[in-house]
XYZ file of C-alpha atoms in Angstrom:
228
model
C -24.061 -4.011 -5.981
C -25.922 -3.826 -2.671
C -24.352 -7.119 -1.593
C -20.926 -5.768 -2.504
C -21.613 -2.703 -0.362
C -22.610 -5.080 2.443
C -19.132 -6.593 2.206
C -17.695 -3.106 2.711
C -19.814 -2.720 5.821
C -18.691 -6.125 7.026
C -15.025 -5.221 6.549
C -15.553 -1.964 8.443
C -17.197 -3.596 11.452
C -13.722 -3.519 13.009
C -12.809 0.088 12.229
C -9.366 -0.271 13.776
C -8.082 -2.461 10.949
C -8.787 -0.092 8.060
C -8.911 3.203 9.927
C -7.564 3.871 13.366
C -4.472 1.680 13.349
C -2.974 3.150 10.105
C -3.682 6.660 11.392
C -2.154 5.809 14.778
C 0.963 4.487 13.055
C 1.215 7.656 10.972
C 0.674 10.002 13.923
C 3.151 8.035 16.021
C 5.804 8.163 13.306
C 5.232 11.905 12.896
C 5.479 12.547 16.651
C 8.754 10.612 16.917
C 10.133 12.411 13.858
C 9.250 15.871 15.215
C 10.850 15.021 18.557
C 14.071 13.974 16.805
C 14.082 17.070 14.607
C 13.691 19.274 17.690
C 17.030 17.937 18.955
C 18.873 18.468 15.657
C 20.821 21.740 15.326
C 19.792 24.062 12.512
C 21.591 23.035 9.357
C 19.263 22.939 6.380
C 16.169 21.032 5.401
C 15.296 17.859 7.293
C 13.560 14.838 5.777
C 12.220 11.610 7.237
C 11.263 8.230 5.833
C 8.823 7.611 8.666
C 5.874 8.507 6.446
C 6.214 5.165 4.674
C 5.123 3.259 7.809
C 1.352 3.234 7.101
C 1.973 2.076 3.531
C 3.782 -1.006 4.818
C 0.906 -1.622 7.225
C -1.529 -1.729 4.314
C 0.019 -5.100 3.425
C -0.956 -6.299 6.908
C -4.469 -4.971 6.309
C -4.591 -6.990 3.089
C -3.702 -10.153 4.994
C -6.264 -9.460 7.717
C -8.988 -8.572 5.212
C -8.797 -12.136 3.935
C -7.856 -14.272 6.922
C -10.195 -12.623 9.443
C -13.214 -11.908 7.251
C -13.296 -14.412 4.395
C -14.443 -17.420 6.482
C -17.227 -15.332 8.045
C -18.336 -14.049 4.632
C -18.721 -17.594 3.333
C -20.837 -18.499 6.339
C -23.069 -15.535 5.425
C -23.516 -16.860 1.844
C -21.530 -14.029 0.264
C -20.176 -15.033 -3.127
C -16.435 -14.926 -3.646
C -16.836 -12.341 -6.396
C -18.830 -10.081 -4.054
C -16.258 -10.561 -1.298
C -13.399 -9.766 -3.703
C -14.992 -6.597 -5.095
C -16.229 -5.389 -1.717
C -12.834 -5.899 -0.121
C -11.043 -3.991 -2.888
C -13.599 -1.193 -2.577
C -12.974 -1.029 1.174
C -9.245 -0.831 0.562
C -9.763 1.942 -1.990
C -11.791 3.941 0.534
C -9.098 3.495 3.199
C -6.371 4.431 0.701
C -8.331 7.552 -0.275
C -8.584 8.621 3.372
C -4.847 8.094 3.873
C -4.169 10.076 0.700
C -6.242 13.009 1.998
C -4.337 12.899 5.290
C -1.025 13.039 3.403
C -2.213 15.968 1.302
C -3.407 17.914 4.338
C -0.136 17.160 6.114
C 1.790 18.362 3.078
C -0.122 21.623 2.917
C 0.444 22.179 6.648
C 4.170 21.643 6.203
C 4.293 24.134 3.349
C 2.312 26.710 5.340
C 4.431 26.350 8.508
C 7.863 26.186 6.877
C 8.234 22.538 7.783
C 6.638 22.635 11.256
C 8.799 25.642 12.063
C 11.907 23.453 11.863
C 12.406 23.232 8.090
C 11.474 19.569 8.406
C 9.443 17.690 5.821
C 7.635 14.476 6.693
C 4.944 14.463 3.983
C 6.372 16.633 1.213
C 9.347 15.013 -0.444
C 10.363 17.403 -3.253
C 10.595 14.720 -5.964
C 6.997 13.726 -5.305
C 5.448 17.148 -4.700
C 7.319 18.987 -7.465
C 4.878 17.384 -9.929
C 1.948 18.948 -8.079
C -0.509 17.874 -5.403
C -2.766 15.821 -7.768
C 0.161 13.680 -8.938
C 1.363 13.288 -5.358
C -2.145 12.191 -4.364
C -2.213 9.600 -7.160
C 1.174 8.275 -6.028
C 0.068 7.897 -2.406
C -3.181 6.201 -3.416
C -1.531 3.732 -5.803
C 1.217 2.910 -3.300
C -1.409 2.134 -0.641
C -3.377 -0.103 -2.999
C -0.255 -1.932 -4.202
C 0.718 -2.727 -0.629
C -2.822 -3.904 0.151
C -3.230 -6.184 -2.858
C 0.225 -7.651 -2.243
C -0.811 -8.654 1.277
C -4.253 -9.806 0.137
C -2.837 -11.925 -2.701
C -0.200 -13.446 -0.435
C -2.858 -14.433 2.090
C -5.023 -15.852 -0.702
C -2.092 -17.907 -1.980
C -1.593 -19.239 1.540
C -5.283 -20.159 1.818
C -5.212 -21.897 -1.560
C -1.890 -23.780 -1.491
C -0.498 -23.520 2.037
C 2.633 -22.081 3.625
C 5.118 -24.085 1.526
C 4.026 -22.628 -1.805
C 3.714 -19.147 -0.313
C 7.390 -19.350 0.669
C 8.347 -20.795 -2.738
C 6.575 -18.004 -4.633
C 7.991 -15.323 -2.317
C 11.543 -16.592 -2.733
C 10.976 -16.887 -6.495
C 9.903 -13.249 -6.718
C 12.960 -12.149 -4.757
C 15.213 -14.170 -7.077
C 13.561 -12.572 -10.113
C 14.270 -9.099 -8.692
C 17.872 -10.045 -7.943
C 18.267 -11.436 -11.480
C 16.847 -8.234 -12.955
C 19.256 -6.135 -10.881
C 22.150 -8.377 -11.993
C 21.213 -7.977 -15.664
C 20.995 -4.197 -15.324
C 24.375 -4.148 -13.567
C 26.019 -6.382 -16.203
C 24.625 -4.174 -18.955
C 25.806 -1.030 -17.175
C 22.303 0.344 -17.545
C 21.732 1.836 -14.101
C 22.316 5.312 -15.532
C 19.558 4.629 -18.071
C 17.215 3.441 -15.325
C 17.887 6.512 -13.217
C 17.553 8.679 -16.300
C 14.132 7.175 -16.991
C 13.045 7.882 -13.413
C 14.214 11.479 -13.660
C 12.601 11.949 -17.068
C 9.306 10.223 -16.295
C 9.140 11.600 -12.791
C 6.706 10.478 -10.131
C 3.910 10.369 -12.715
C 5.669 7.680 -14.736
C 6.516 5.691 -11.614
C 2.902 5.935 -10.457
C 1.708 4.572 -13.803
C 4.092 1.592 -13.525
C 3.013 0.884 -9.941
C -0.641 1.142 -10.962
C -0.073 -1.464 -13.674
C 1.619 -3.808 -11.195
C -1.260 -3.277 -8.762
C -3.828 -4.277 -11.386
C -1.864 -7.409 -12.335
C -1.455 -8.524 -8.711
C -5.143 -7.858 -7.994
C -6.169 -9.912 -11.030
C -3.989 -12.802 -9.865
C -5.785 -12.823 -6.515
C -9.269 -13.557 -7.854
C -8.609 -16.985 -9.454
C -6.824 -18.002 -6.264
C -9.755 -16.778 -4.161
C -12.228 -18.833 -6.165
C -10.461 -22.035 -5.074
C -9.334 -20.927 -1.615
C -10.468 -22.855 1.449
C -12.185 -20.571 4.038
């Protein structure tokens, strides 16, 4: 366990990757959003999708956590299992910090009537209507899913090269398109939307958590054979 914790320390040597850059992206997106809202005439509640920016960046963090640190870890005689567990633990810590920031931002918005402009950057009703704990779980799982997707993609690249990374990526896109086509042919979009409305953000979070676990489990066998 101590060696796994050492991997966490190694990943956090460059604090910008896991800490300052995601926060800078979030603060920048919020500042731009508030400036735009200030120019919009009063006309009801305002919402922004800018809050998703740091979640997308977590995929970049996943790539960097492997490509920048994995070769160094092998030179330091860290086992691949220790590197894998320590890296996931580092990501979980970063995701927890981002989740806290989102919760605090949501509470500030609620206390200030949307920054005094009836604008909501953190508190989308569909997410927050289920309560702050469920919203926190959603933010945490979304961060981890983005991270493990980037980490697994980088591991696939290290193991098989760029060609197979492109093949797998295109294959996944085709699978999603095929699934959408089947739902459309079956006329089942109303059922899908009904499930989302019935299950709410809690049900979606559970599905995303399951996908996150599967993707994370795929990464480890690839990491065991990856070339530093």
